[in-house]
Short mmCIF file of C-alpha atoms and ligand atoms in Angstrom, two decimals:
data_model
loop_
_atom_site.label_atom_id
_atom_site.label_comp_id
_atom_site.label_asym_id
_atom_site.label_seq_id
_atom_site.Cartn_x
_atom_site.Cartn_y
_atom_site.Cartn_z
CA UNK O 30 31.65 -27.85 -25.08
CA UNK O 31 29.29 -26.13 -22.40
CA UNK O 32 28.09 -22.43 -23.05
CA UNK O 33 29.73 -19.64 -21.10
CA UNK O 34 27.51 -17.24 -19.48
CA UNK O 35 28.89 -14.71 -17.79
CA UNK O 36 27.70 -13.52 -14.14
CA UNK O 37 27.68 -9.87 -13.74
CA UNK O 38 25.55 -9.07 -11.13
CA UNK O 39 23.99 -11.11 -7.95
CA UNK O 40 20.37 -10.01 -8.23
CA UNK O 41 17.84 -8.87 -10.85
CA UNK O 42 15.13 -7.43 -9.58
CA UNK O 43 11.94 -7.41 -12.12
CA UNK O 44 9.36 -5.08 -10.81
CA UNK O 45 11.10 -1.65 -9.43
CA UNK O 46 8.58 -0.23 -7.42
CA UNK O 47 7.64 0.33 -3.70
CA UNK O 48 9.07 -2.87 -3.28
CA UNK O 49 11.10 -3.83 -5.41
CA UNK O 50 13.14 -0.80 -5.33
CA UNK O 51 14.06 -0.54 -1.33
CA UNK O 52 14.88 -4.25 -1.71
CA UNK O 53 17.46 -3.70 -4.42
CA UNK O 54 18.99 -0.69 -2.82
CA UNK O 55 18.98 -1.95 0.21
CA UNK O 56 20.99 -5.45 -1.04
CA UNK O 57 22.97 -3.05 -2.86
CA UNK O 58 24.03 -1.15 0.01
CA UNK O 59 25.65 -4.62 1.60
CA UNK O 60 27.60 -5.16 -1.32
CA UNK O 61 25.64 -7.04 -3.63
CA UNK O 62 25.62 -6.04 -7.48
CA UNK O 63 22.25 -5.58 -8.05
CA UNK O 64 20.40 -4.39 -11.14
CA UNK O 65 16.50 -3.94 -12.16
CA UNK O 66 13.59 -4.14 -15.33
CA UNK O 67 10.59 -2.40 -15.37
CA UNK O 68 8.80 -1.10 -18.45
CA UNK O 69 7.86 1.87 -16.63
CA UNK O 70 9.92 4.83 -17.95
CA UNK O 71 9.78 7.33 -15.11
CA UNK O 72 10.88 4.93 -12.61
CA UNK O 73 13.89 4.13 -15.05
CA UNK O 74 14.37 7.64 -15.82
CA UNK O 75 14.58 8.69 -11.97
CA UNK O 76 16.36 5.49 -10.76
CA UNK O 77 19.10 6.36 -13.50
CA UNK O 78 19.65 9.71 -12.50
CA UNK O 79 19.67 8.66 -8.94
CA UNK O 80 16.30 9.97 -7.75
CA UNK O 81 13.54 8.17 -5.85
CA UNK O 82 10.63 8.11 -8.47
CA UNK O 83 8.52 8.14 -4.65
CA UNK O 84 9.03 8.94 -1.07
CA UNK O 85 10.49 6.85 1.27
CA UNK O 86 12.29 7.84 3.78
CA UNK O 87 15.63 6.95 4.03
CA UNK O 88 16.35 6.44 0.05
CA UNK O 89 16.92 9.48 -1.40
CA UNK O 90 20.11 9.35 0.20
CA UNK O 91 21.06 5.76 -0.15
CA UNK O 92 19.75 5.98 -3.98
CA UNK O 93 22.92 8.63 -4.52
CA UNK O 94 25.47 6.57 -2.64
CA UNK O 95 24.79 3.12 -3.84
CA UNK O 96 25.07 1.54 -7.21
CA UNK O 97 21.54 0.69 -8.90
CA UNK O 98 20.33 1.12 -12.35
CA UNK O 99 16.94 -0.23 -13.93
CA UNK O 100 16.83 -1.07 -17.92
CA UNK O 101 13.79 -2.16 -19.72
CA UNK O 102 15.49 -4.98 -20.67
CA UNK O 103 15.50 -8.60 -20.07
CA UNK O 104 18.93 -10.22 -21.64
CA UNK O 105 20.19 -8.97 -18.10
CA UNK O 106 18.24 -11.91 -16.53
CA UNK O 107 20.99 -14.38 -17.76
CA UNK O 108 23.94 -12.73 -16.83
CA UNK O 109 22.26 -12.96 -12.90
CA UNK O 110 22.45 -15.29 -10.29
CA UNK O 111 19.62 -14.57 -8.20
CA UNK O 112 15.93 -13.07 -10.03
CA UNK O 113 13.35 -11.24 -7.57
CA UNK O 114 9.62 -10.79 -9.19
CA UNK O 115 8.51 -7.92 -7.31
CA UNK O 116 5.70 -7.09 -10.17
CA UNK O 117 1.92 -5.70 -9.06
CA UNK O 118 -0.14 -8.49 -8.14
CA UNK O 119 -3.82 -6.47 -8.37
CA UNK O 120 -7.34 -7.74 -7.67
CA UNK O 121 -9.93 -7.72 -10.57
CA UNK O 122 -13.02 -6.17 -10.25
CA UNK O 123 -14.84 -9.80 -9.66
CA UNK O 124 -12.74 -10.21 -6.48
CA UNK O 125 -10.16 -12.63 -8.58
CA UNK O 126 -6.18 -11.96 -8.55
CA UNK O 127 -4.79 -10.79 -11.41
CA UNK O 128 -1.72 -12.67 -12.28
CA UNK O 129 -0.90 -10.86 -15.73
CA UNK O 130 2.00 -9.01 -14.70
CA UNK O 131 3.20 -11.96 -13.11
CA UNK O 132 2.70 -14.08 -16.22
CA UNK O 133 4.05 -11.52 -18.32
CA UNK O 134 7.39 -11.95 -16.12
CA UNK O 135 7.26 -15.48 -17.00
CA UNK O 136 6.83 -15.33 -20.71
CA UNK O 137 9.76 -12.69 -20.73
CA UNK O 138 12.11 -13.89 -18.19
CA UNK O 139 12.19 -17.86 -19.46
CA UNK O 140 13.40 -17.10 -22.51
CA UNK O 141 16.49 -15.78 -20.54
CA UNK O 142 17.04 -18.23 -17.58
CA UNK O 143 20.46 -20.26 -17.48
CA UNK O 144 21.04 -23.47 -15.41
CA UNK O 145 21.00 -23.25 -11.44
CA UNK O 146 19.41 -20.06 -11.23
CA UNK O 147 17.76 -18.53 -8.60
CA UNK O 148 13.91 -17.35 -8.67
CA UNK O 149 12.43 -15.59 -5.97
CA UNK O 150 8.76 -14.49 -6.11
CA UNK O 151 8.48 -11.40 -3.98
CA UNK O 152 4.78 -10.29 -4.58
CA UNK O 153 2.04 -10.85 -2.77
CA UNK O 154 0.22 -14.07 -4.32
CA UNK O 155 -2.90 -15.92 -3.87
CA UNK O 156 -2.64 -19.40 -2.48
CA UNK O 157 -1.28 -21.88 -5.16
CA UNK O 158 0.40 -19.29 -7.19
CA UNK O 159 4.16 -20.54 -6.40
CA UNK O 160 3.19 -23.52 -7.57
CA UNK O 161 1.70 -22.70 -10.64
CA UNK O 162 5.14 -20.68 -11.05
CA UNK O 163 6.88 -23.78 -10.44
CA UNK O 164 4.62 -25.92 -13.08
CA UNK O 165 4.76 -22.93 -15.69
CA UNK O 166 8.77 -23.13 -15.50
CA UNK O 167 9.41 -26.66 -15.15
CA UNK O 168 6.36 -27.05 -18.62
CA UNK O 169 8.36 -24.16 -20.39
CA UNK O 170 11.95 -24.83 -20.01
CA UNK O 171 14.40 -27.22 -19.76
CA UNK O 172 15.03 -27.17 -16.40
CA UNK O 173 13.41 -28.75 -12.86
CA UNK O 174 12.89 -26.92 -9.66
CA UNK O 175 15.25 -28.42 -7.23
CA UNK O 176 17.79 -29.52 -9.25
CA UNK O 177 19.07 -27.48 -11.74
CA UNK O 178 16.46 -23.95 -10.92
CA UNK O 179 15.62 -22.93 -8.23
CA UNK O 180 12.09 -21.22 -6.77
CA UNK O 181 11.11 -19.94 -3.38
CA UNK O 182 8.41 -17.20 -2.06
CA UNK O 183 9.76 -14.75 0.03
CA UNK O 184 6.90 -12.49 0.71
CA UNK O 185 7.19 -8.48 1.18
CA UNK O 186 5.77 -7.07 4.84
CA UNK O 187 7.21 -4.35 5.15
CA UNK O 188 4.43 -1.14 5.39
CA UNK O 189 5.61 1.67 3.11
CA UNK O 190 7.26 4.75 5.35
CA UNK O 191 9.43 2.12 7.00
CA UNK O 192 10.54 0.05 4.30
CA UNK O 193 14.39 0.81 5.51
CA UNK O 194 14.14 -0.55 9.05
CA UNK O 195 11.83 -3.50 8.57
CA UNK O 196 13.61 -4.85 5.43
CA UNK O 197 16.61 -5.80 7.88
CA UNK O 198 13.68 -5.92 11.12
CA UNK O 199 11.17 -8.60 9.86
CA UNK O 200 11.88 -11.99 9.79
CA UNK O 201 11.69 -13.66 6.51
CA UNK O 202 9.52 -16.48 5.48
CA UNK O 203 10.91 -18.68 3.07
CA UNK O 204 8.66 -20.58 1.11
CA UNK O 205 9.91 -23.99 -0.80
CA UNK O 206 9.57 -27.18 -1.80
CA UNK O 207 13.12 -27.95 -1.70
CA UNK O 208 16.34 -28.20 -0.07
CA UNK O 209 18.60 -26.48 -2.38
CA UNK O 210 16.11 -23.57 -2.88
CA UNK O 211 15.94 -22.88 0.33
CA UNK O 212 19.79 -22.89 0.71
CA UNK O 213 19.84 -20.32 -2.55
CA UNK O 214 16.97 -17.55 -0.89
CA UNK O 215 18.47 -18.32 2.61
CA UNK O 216 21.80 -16.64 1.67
CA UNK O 217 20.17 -13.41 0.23
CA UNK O 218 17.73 -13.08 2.34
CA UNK O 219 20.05 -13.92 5.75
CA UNK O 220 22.28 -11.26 4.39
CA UNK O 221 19.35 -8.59 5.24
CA UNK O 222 17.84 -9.87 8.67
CA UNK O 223 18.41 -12.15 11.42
CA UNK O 224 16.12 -14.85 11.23
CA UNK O 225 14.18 -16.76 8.46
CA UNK O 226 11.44 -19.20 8.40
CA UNK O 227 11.69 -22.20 6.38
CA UNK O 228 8.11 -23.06 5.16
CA UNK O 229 6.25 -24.80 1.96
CA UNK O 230 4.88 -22.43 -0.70
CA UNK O 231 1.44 -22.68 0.66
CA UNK O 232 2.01 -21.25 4.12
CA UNK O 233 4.14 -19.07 3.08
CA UNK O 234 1.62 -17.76 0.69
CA UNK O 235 -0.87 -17.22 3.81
CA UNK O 236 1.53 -16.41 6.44
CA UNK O 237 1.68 -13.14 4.26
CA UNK O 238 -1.93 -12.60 3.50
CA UNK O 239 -2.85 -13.34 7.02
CA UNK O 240 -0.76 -10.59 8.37
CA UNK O 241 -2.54 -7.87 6.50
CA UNK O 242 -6.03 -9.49 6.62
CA UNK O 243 -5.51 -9.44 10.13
CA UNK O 244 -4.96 -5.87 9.77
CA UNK O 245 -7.61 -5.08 7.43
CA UNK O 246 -10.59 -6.95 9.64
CA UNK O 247 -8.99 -5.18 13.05
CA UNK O 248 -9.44 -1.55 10.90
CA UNK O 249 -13.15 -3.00 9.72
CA UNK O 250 -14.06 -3.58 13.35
CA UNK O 251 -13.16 -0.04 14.49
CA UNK O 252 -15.28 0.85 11.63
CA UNK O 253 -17.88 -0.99 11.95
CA UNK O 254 -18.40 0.46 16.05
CA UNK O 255 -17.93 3.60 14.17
CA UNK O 256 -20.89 3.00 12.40
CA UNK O 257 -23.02 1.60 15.77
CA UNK O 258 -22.38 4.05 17.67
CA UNK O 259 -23.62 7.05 15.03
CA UNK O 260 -26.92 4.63 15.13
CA UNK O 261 -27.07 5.09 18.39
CA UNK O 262 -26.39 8.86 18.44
CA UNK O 263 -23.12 8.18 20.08
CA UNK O 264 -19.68 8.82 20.17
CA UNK O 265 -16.88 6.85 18.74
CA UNK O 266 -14.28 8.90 19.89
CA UNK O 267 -15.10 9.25 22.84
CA UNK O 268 -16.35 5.75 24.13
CA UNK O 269 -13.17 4.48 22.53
CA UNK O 270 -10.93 6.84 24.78
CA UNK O 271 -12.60 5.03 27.56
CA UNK O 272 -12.69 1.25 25.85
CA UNK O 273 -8.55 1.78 25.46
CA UNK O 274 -7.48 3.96 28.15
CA UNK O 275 -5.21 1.73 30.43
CA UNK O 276 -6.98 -1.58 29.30
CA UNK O 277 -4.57 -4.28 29.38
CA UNK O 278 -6.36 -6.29 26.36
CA UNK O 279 -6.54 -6.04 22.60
CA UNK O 280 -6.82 -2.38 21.50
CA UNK O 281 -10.07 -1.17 19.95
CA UNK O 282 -8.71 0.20 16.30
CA UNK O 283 -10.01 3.52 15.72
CA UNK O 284 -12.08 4.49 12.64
CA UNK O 285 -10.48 5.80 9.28
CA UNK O 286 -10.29 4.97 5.27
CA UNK O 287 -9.21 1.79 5.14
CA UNK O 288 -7.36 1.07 1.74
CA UNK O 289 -3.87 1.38 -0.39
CA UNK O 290 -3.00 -1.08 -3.00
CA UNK O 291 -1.86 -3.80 -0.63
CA UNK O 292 -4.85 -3.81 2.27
CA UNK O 293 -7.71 -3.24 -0.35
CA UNK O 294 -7.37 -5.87 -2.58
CA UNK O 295 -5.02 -8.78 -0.59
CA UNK O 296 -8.22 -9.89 1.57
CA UNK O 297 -9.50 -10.87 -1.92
CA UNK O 298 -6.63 -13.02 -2.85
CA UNK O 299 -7.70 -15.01 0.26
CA UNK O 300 -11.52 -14.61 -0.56
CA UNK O 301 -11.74 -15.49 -3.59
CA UNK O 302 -11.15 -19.22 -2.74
CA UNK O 303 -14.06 -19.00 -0.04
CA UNK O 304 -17.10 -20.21 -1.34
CA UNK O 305 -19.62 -18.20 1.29
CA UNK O 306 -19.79 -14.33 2.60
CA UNK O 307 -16.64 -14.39 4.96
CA UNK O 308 -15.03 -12.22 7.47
CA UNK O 309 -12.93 -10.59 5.10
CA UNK O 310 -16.25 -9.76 2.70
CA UNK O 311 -17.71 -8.00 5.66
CA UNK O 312 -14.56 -6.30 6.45
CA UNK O 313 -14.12 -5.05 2.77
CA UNK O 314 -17.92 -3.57 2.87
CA UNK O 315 -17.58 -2.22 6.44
CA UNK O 316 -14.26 -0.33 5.17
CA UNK O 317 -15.55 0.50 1.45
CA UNK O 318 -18.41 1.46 2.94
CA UNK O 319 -16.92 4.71 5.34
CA UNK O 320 -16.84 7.20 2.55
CA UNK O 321 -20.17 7.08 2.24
CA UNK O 322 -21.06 6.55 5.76
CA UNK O 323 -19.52 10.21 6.09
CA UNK O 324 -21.51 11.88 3.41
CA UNK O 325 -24.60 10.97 4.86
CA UNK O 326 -23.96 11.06 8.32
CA UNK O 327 -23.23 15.02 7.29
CA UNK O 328 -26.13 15.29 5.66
CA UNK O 329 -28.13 14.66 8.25
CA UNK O 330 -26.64 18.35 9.59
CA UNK O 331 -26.48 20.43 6.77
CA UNK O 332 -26.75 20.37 2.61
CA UNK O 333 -23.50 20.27 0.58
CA UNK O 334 -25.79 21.42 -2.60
CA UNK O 335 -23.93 24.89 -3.56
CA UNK O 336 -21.61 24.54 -0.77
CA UNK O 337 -17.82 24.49 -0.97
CA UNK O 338 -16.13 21.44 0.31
CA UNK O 339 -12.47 21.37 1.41
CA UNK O 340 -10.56 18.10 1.54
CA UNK O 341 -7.22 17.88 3.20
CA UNK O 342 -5.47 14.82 2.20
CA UNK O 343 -6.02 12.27 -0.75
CA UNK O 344 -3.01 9.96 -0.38
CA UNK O 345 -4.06 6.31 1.04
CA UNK O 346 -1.99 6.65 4.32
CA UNK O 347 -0.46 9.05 6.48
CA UNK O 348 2.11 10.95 5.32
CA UNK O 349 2.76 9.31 2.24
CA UNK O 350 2.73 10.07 -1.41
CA UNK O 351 0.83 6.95 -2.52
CA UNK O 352 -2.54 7.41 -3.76
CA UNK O 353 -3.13 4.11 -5.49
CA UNK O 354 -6.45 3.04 -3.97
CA UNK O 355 -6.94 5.77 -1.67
CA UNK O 356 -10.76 6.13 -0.33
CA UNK O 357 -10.93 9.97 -1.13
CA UNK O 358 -11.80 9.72 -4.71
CA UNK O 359 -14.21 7.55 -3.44
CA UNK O 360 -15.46 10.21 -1.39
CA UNK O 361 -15.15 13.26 -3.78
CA UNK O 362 -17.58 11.21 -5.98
CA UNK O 363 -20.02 10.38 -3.41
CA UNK O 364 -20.19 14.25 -2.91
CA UNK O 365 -20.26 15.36 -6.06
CA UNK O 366 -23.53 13.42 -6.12
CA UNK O 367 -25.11 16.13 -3.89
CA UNK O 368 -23.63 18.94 -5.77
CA UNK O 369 -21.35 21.07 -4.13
CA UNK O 370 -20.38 24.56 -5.49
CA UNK O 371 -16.83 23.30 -5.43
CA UNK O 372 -14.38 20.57 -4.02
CA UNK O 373 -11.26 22.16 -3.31
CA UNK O 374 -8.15 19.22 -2.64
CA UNK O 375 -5.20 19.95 -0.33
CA UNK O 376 -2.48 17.47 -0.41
CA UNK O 377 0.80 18.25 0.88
CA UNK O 378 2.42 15.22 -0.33
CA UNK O 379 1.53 15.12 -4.20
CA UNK O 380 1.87 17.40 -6.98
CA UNK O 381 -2.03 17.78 -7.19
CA UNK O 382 -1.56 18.70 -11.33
CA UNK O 383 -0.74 15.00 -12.09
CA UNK O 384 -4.37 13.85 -10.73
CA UNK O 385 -6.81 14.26 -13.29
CA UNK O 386 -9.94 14.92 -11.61
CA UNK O 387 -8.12 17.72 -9.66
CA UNK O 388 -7.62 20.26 -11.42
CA UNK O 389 -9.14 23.30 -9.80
CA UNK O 390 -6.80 26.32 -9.71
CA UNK O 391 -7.27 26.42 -6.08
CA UNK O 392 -5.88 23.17 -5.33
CA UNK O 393 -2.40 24.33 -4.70
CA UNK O 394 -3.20 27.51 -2.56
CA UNK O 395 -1.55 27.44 0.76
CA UNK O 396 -3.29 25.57 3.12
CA UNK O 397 -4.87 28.51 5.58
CA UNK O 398 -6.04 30.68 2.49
CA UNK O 399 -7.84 27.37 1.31
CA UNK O 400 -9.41 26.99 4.74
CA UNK O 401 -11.50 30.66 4.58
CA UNK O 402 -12.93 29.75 2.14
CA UNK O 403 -15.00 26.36 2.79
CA UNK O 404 -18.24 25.75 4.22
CA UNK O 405 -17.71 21.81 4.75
CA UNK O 406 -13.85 20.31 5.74
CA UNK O 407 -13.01 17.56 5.45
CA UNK O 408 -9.65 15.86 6.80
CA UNK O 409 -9.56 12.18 4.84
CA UNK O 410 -5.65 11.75 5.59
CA UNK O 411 -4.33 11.73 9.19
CA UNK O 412 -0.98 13.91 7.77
CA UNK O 413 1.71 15.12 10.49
CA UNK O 414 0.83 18.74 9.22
CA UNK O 415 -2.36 18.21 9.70
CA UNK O 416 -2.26 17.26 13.63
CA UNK O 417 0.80 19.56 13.95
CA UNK O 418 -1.54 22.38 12.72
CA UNK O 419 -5.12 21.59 14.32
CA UNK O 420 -5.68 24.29 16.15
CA UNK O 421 -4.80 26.81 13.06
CA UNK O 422 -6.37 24.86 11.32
CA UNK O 423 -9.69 25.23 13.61
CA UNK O 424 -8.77 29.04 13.75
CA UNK O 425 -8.39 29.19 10.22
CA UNK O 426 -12.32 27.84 9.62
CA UNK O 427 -14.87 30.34 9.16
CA UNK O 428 -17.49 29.91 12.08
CA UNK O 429 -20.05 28.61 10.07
CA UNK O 430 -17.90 25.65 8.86
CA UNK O 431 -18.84 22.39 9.22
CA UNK O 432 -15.93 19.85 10.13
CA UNK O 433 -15.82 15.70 9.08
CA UNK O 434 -12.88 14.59 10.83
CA UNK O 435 -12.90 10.70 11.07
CA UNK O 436 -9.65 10.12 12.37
CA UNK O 437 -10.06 12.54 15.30
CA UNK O 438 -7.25 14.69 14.21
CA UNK O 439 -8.62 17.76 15.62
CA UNK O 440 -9.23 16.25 18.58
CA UNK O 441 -12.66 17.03 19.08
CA UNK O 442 -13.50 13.86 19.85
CA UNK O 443 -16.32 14.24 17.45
CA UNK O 444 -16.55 12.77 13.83
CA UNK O 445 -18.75 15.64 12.47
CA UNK O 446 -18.83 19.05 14.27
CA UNK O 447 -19.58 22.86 13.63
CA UNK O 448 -16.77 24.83 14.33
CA UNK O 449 -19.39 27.49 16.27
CA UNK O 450 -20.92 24.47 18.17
CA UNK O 451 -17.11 24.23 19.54
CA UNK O 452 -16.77 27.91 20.45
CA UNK O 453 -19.77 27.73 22.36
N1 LIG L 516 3.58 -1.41 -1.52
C1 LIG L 516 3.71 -2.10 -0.40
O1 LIG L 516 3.83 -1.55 0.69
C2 LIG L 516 3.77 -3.62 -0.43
C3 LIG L 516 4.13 -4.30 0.73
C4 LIG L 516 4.23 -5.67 0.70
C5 LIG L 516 3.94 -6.36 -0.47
N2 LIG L 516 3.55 -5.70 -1.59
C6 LIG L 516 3.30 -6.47 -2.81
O2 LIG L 516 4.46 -6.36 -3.64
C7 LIG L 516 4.09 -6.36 -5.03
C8 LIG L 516 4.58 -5.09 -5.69
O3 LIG L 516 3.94 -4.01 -5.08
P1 LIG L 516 4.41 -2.51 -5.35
O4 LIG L 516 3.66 -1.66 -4.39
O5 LIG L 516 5.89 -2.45 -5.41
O6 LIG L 516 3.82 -2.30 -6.81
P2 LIG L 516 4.31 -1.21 -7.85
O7 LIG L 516 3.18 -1.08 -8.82
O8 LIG L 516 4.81 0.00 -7.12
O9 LIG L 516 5.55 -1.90 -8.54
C9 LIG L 516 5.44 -2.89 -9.50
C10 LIG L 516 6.40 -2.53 -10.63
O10 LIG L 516 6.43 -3.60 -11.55
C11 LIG L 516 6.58 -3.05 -12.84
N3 LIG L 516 6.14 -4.03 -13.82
C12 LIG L 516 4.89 -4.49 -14.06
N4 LIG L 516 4.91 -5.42 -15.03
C13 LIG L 516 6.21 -5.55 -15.40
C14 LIG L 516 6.87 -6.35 -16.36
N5 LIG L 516 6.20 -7.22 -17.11
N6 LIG L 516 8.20 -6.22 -16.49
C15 LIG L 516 8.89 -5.34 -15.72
N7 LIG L 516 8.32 -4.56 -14.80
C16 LIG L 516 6.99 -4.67 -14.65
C17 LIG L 516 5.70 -1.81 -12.80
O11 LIG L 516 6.07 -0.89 -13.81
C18 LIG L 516 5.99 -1.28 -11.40
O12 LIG L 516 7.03 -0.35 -11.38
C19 LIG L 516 2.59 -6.53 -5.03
O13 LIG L 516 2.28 -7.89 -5.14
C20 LIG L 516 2.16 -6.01 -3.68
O14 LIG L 516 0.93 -6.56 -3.25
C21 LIG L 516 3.49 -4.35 -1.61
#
């Protein structure tokens, strides 16, 4: 007599963070009973009471309407048809991907998987790691890809801050070695958007990590002019106003921190497997390399020793809450080198009291009181408020303040500038 298992939801999703959690509301949302694991408590604790544990927009209404609950518990896996790994997929220090959480997954999740299951690896993976997946299952259980388990990679691109339009938006590739696993991740992920690619693992792997390399060398080459045309005494700003204004060909990117968990360390999941120095080196010491450029481009105008420095934004992107691998710690460091009286954080989208290292009582003044009192700003984070408020924030400066604005979002044209050289 066969064993009954019985099938109570559609999806698992292991890994309920930025992305696993917009997928699994979002499949919930069309119907599908969905349900996730992750061993982190606040994101259980939140998803449970039917909060976002981070900002998206979009979610904190579709969180309350839909239904979606996260255990720390992996029996569920065998009472699902389809499983999404959605787990972190970091780079180690040695420019190597760090599989761990994936292969924690595995060890967990195989000692739940039932016949003619469904495994989808969401992360982003370097090249070859489907198939390892593939050889780890088929050398661990009792069952063989293809026939009675399946296994595709179905990359994440969406860009957080728009996770709810380009889940349904972006076409999905569908990586696989097989007919019938293809069939299984085709009728998920068709449910969602309108077209789907059917590819091997391999270029499925790369089609992914292409797409943000391509982004991260394009941000390293606005960078890098950055960085020519302060040699030259020049301005990047400026010339680039010029270089883009009605020009019918490939934009020139403009300068800015280049980072956030997924840009930062994906061009080393590529790299890694490249024997030589390589575009995507160069781009990740062009782009690592701008904090630094800024500290002692403004020390070529004025001392930071018993100065205090102002720094409006420390999230990794615009108008986010997502500081995992933000530049501006970066930067903070490199300036507490030349000993400042005091660095003074504004952040409008984090609760500064959670970071650590920021923990001056200033931090969560109002933004214009903050303003009178430093001697150096600096504006790491392109936010909304910030360009919204530009000129009060200008106004706001005393006259003596020195300004290091690499995204231009003061409009000044000018990476570094006095605020009295302005009035002048
Ligand atoms: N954030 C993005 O915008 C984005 C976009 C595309 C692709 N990706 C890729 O998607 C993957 C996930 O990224 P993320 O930003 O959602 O990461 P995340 O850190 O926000 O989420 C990963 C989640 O997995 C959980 N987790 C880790 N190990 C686990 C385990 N053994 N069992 C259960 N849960 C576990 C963590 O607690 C965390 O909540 C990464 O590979 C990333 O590169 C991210």
């Amino acid at each position: 007599m066969g064993v009954i298992v019985l099938i109570n939801y559609d999806v698992v999703i292991i890994g309920t963070g930025r992305v696993g959690l917009p997928l699994g509301l979002c499949l919930a949302e069309l119907g599908l009973r969905v349900i996730g694991i992750d061993k982190n408590k606040n994101i259980i604790e939140k998803v449970n009471e039917n909060q976002m544990p981070f900002h998206e927009p979009k979610f904190n209404s579709l969180i309350k309407d839909v239904e979606f609950n996260v255990v720390n518990d992996y029996t569920v896996i065998s009472k699902s048809k389809n499983i999404i790994i959605s787990v972190g997929t970091p780079l180690l220090p040695h420019i190597e991907a760090d599989i761990s959480q994936i292969k924690d997954v595995l060890k967990e999740a195989m000692k739940y998987l039932v016949e003619f299951q469904n495994v989808i690896l969401r992360s982003t993976v370097a090249p070859k790691t489907t198939e390892y997946i593939r050889n780890y299952l088929e050398k661990n259980t009792k069952f063989k890809v293809g026939e009675n388990l399946f296994l595709s990679f179905c990359p994440e691109r969406i860009v957080e801050g728009k996770a709810y339009e380009e889940l349904r938006k972006l076409p999905q590739i569908i990586g696989v070695e097989d007919e019938n696993s293809f069939e299984k991740a085709n009728e998920i992920f068709s449910l969602l958007t309108k077209k789907t690619f059917r590819t091997n693992y391999l270029s499925a792997e790369l089609v992914k990590l292409f797409n943000n390399a391509n982004r991260y060398i394009n941000f390293a080459i606005g960078n890098q002019f950055a960085i020519i045309a302060e040699n030259f005494n020049e301005n990047i700003h400026e010339i680039l106003k010029m270089a883009n204004y009605d020009y019918p060909r490939d934009r020139i990117s403009s300068p800015g921190f280049t980072a956030g968990s997924c840009l930062r360390k994906d061009f080393g999941l590529i790299s890694e497997s490249i024997a030589f120095p390589d575009i995507l080196l160069s781009s990740w010491k062009i782009n690592e390399y701008m904090p630094k450029f800024l500290v002692d481009n403004l020390l070529n105008n004025t001392k930071v020793q018993n100065k205090k420095v102002i720094i409006l934004g420390y999230t990794f992107k615009q108008d986010s809450d997502d500081v995992r691998d933000s530049l501006t710690p970066k930067l903070i460091r490199y300036i507490e080198r030349e000993l400042p009286d005091d660095i003074i954080v504004y952040e409008p989208n984090i609760d500064l009291t959670d970071e650590e290292s920021l923990t001056d009582e200033d931090d969560n003044l109002p933004l214009f009181d903050l303003l009178k009192k430093g001697d150096i700003i600096f504006i790491t984070v392109p936010h909304s408020e910030f360009r919204l408020k530009n000129e009060k924030i200008f106004e706001a400066a005393k006259e003596s303040a020195y300004f290091v604005d690499v995204w231009n979002v003061m409009n000044r044209d000018k990476i570094i500038f006095k605020k009295l050289d302005e009035l002048n």
